[in-house]
Amino acid sequence: MATMQMRQVSPHDAEDLFPTLRRAGTRITYETGERICSQDDPCAGIHYIEDGLVKLTTVSRSGRSAVLGFLWKADFFGEACLSGRARHQISVVALSRTSVIFIKSRSMMRLIEREPTVAAHLVKHLLERNRRIEEDLLDHIFNSSERRLARTLVWLSQNGKRRKMPSILDKINQDTLADMVGTTRPRVNYFMNKFRRMGLIQYEGPGVIVHPSLQEFLQRETSDSS
């Protein structure tokens, strides 16, 4: 049996996928604030972000809401539809003008079988998301809300720069950060002011600049607690 060789998919490779995915699906553009899909909507296919930024949220039966994260260009969402899930478990909202390619489940399964590059990119995306979920779970179990906020800011900053979207922190307010971290807005505000006084972050216009010293702060805190 042949062994599948997994390799890193570069941004250039991801852009090479666009024509293939467009032929298999439908390109749709959403304006800022527009809902792409809602929790409990019928799950008919997978979405691929061609350009833009989206926020993933969910609401429990008791009415408690949570921000699950953000996705950028070259990310998939709705992949659970490929496993036969009947309805979406999350809602997805565009945080900037966003173009997605929607591919029906059967069409995507055929594409995965025919196109190894598409399959490799999807697997890489799923592995990265699984790693992120595991890290978030450990973070919430073992770390304080201050460390969770610092880690969230570093992650958002690094991913924005890697994907050439450093303005992501311009689009996220303290309420959203509180939902991500699992604390209250006043606590987020307190820690943000503390980080600013320490020179770890700075405010610029509507957004926040995260300095490398915040990552060093996290590393020092980890060493002190071990």
Coordinates of C-alpha atoms in Angstrom, one line a residue:
M1 CA 0.0 0.0 0.0
A2 CA 1.3 3.4 -0.9
T3 CA 2.0 5.8 1.9
M4 CA 0.6 9.4 1.7
Q5 CA 3.4 11.9 2.0
M6 CA 2.2 15.0 3.9
R7 CA 3.9 18.3 3.1
Q8 CA 3.4 21.9 4.2
V9 CA 1.0 23.7 1.9
S10 CA 2.5 27.2 1.2
P11 CA 0.3 30.3 0.6
H12 CA 1.3 30.0 -3.1
D13 CA -0.1 26.4 -3.2
A14 CA -3.3 27.6 -1.5
E15 CA -3.9 30.2 -4.2
D16 CA -3.3 27.5 -6.8
L17 CA -6.3 25.7 -5.4
F18 CA -8.7 28.6 -6.2
P19 CA -9.4 27.7 -9.9
T20 CA -9.9 24.0 -9.0
L21 CA -12.3 24.8 -6.1
R22 CA -14.2 27.5 -8.2
R23 CA -14.9 24.9 -10.9
A24 CA -16.3 22.5 -8.2
G25 CA -18.4 25.1 -6.4
T26 CA -19.9 28.6 -6.3
R27 CA -18.1 31.8 -5.3
I28 CA -20.1 34.1 -3.0
T29 CA -19.1 37.4 -1.5
Y30 CA -20.3 38.6 1.9
E31 CA -20.1 42.2 3.2
T32 CA -18.8 43.1 6.7
G33 CA -21.3 41.8 9.4
E34 CA -23.2 39.6 7.0
R35 CA -23.9 36.1 8.3
I36 CA -22.6 33.3 6.1
C37 CA -24.3 30.4 7.9
S38 CA -26.2 30.1 11.2
Q39 CA -26.2 27.4 13.9
D40 CA -28.8 24.8 13.1
D41 CA -28.9 25.7 9.4
P42 CA -29.0 22.6 7.1
C43 CA -25.5 21.4 6.5
A44 CA -25.1 21.0 2.8
G45 CA -21.4 21.5 2.0
I46 CA -18.1 23.0 2.8
H47 CA -16.9 26.6 2.5
Y48 CA -13.4 27.7 1.5
I49 CA -12.3 31.3 2.2
E50 CA -10.8 32.9 -0.9
D51 CA -10.3 36.2 0.8
G52 CA -11.4 37.9 4.0
L53 CA -11.9 37.2 7.7
V54 CA -14.7 35.4 9.6
K55 CA -15.7 34.8 13.2
L56 CA -17.0 31.5 14.5
T57 CA -19.6 31.5 17.3
T58 CA -21.9 29.1 19.1
V59 CA -24.8 29.4 21.6
S60 CA -25.7 26.7 24.1
R61 CA -29.2 25.6 24.8
S62 CA -29.2 27.7 28.0
G63 CA -28.4 30.8 25.9
R64 CA -24.7 31.1 26.7
S65 CA -22.7 32.3 23.8
A66 CA -19.0 31.7 23.0
V67 CA -16.5 32.8 20.3
L68 CA -14.7 29.8 19.0
G69 CA -12.2 31.6 16.9
F70 CA -11.4 33.2 13.6
L71 CA -10.6 31.9 10.1
W72 CA -8.7 33.6 7.3
K73 CA -7.9 33.2 3.6
A74 CA -7.2 29.6 2.6
D75 CA -9.2 28.1 5.6
F76 CA -12.1 25.7 5.3
F77 CA -15.2 25.7 7.5
G78 CA -18.3 23.5 7.6
E79 CA -16.2 20.4 7.0
A80 CA -18.4 18.4 9.4
C81 CA -20.9 18.3 6.6
L82 CA -18.6 15.9 4.8
S83 CA -19.1 13.4 7.6
G84 CA -22.9 13.4 7.2
R85 CA -23.8 16.0 9.9
A86 CA -27.3 17.3 9.1
R87 CA -27.0 20.8 10.7
H88 CA -24.3 23.4 11.4
Q89 CA -23.2 23.5 15.1
I90 CA -21.7 27.0 14.7
S91 CA -22.5 30.4 13.2
V92 CA -20.1 32.2 10.9
V93 CA -20.1 35.9 10.3
A94 CA -17.9 38.0 8.0
L95 CA -15.7 40.5 9.8
S96 CA -14.5 42.1 6.6
R97 CA -15.6 41.8 3.0
T98 CA -15.2 38.1 2.5
S99 CA -15.3 35.8 -0.6
V100 CA -15.9 32.1 -0.1
I101 CA -16.3 29.2 -2.4
F102 CA -19.2 26.9 -1.4
I103 CA -18.8 23.3 -2.5
K104 CA -21.6 20.7 -2.0
S105 CA -20.6 17.7 0.1
R106 CA -20.7 15.2 -2.8
S107 CA -18.8 17.5 -5.1
M108 CA -16.1 18.0 -2.4
M109 CA -15.8 14.3 -1.8
R110 CA -15.2 13.7 -5.5
L111 CA -12.7 16.5 -5.5
I112 CA -10.8 15.0 -2.6
E113 CA -10.5 11.7 -4.4
R114 CA -9.3 13.2 -7.7
E115 CA -7.1 16.1 -6.4
P116 CA -4.3 15.1 -3.9
T117 CA -3.4 18.8 -3.4
V118 CA -6.9 19.6 -2.3
A119 CA -6.9 16.6 0.1
A120 CA -3.5 17.6 1.5
H121 CA -4.6 21.1 2.2
L122 CA -7.9 20.0 3.9
V123 CA -6.0 17.5 6.1
K124 CA -3.4 20.2 7.0
H125 CA -6.3 22.6 8.0
L126 CA -8.0 19.9 10.1
L127 CA -4.8 19.0 11.9
E128 CA -4.0 22.6 12.7
R129 CA -7.6 23.2 14.0
N130 CA -7.3 20.0 16.1
R131 CA -4.0 21.2 17.6
R132 CA -5.6 24.6 18.4
I133 CA -8.6 23.0 20.1
E134 CA -6.3 20.9 22.3
E135 CA -4.1 23.9 23.2
D136 CA -7.2 25.9 24.1
L137 CA -8.6 23.1 26.3
L138 CA -5.3 22.8 28.2
D139 CA -5.1 26.6 28.4
H140 CA -8.6 26.8 30.0
I141 CA -7.8 24.0 32.5
F142 CA -4.4 25.1 33.7
N143 CA -3.9 28.8 33.1
S144 CA -5.2 32.0 34.5
S145 CA -7.4 34.4 32.6
E146 CA -4.4 36.8 32.3
R147 CA -2.3 34.2 30.6
R148 CA -5.2 33.1 28.4
L149 CA -5.6 36.7 27.2
A150 CA -1.9 37.1 26.6
R151 CA -1.8 33.9 24.6
T152 CA -4.9 34.9 22.6
L153 CA -3.4 38.2 21.7
V154 CA -0.1 36.6 20.6
W155 CA -1.9 34.0 18.5
L156 CA -4.1 36.6 16.8
S157 CA -1.2 38.8 16.0
Q158 CA 1.1 36.1 14.7
N159 CA -1.6 34.6 12.5
G160 CA -2.6 38.0 11.2
K161 CA 0.9 38.7 10.2
R162 CA 1.5 35.3 8.7
R163 CA -1.5 35.7 6.5
K164 CA -0.7 39.3 5.8
M165 CA -3.7 40.5 7.8
P166 CA -2.2 42.5 10.7
S167 CA -5.4 44.5 11.0
I168 CA -7.3 41.7 12.6
L169 CA -7.0 43.2 16.1
D170 CA -8.7 46.3 14.7
K171 CA -11.8 44.2 14.2
I172 CA -12.0 42.6 17.6
N173 CA -13.3 44.4 20.7
Q174 CA -12.9 43.5 24.4
D175 CA -16.3 41.8 24.5
T176 CA -15.1 39.4 21.9
L177 CA -11.8 38.8 23.6
A178 CA -13.7 38.1 26.9
D179 CA -15.8 35.5 25.1
M180 CA -12.6 33.9 23.6
V181 CA -10.7 33.9 26.9
G182 CA -13.7 32.8 29.1
T183 CA -13.8 35.8 31.4
T184 CA -15.5 39.2 31.8
R185 CA -15.0 42.4 29.8
P186 CA -13.8 44.3 33.0
R187 CA -11.2 41.7 33.6
V188 CA -10.0 41.9 30.0
N189 CA -9.9 45.7 30.3
Y190 CA -7.9 45.4 33.5
F191 CA -5.3 43.1 31.9
M192 CA -5.1 45.1 28.7
N193 CA -4.3 48.2 30.7
K194 CA -1.7 46.2 32.6
F195 CA -0.1 44.9 29.4
R196 CA 0.0 48.5 28.0
R197 CA 1.7 49.9 31.2
M198 CA 4.3 47.1 30.9
G199 CA 5.0 48.0 27.3
L200 CA 3.8 44.6 26.0
I201 CA 1.1 46.1 23.8
Q202 CA 0.1 49.5 22.5
Y203 CA -3.1 51.0 21.2
E204 CA -3.0 52.5 17.7
G205 CA -6.2 53.8 16.2
P206 CA -9.0 51.3 16.6
G207 CA -6.6 48.4 17.1
V208 CA -3.8 46.9 19.2
I209 CA -0.2 46.3 18.4
V210 CA 1.2 43.3 20.1
H211 CA 4.9 43.5 20.8
P212 CA 7.3 40.5 20.8
S213 CA 7.8 41.2 24.5
L214 CA 4.3 39.8 25.2
Q215 CA 5.5 36.4 23.9
E216 CA 8.6 36.7 26.2
F217 CA 6.2 37.5 29.1
L218 CA 4.3 34.3 28.4
Q219 CA 7.5 32.3 28.3
R220 CA 8.8 33.8 31.6
E221 CA 5.5 33.1 33.3
T222 CA 5.6 29.5 32.1
S223 CA 9.1 29.0 33.4
D224 CA 8.2 30.6 36.8
S225 CA 5.2 28.3 37.2
S226 CA 7.1 25.1 36.3

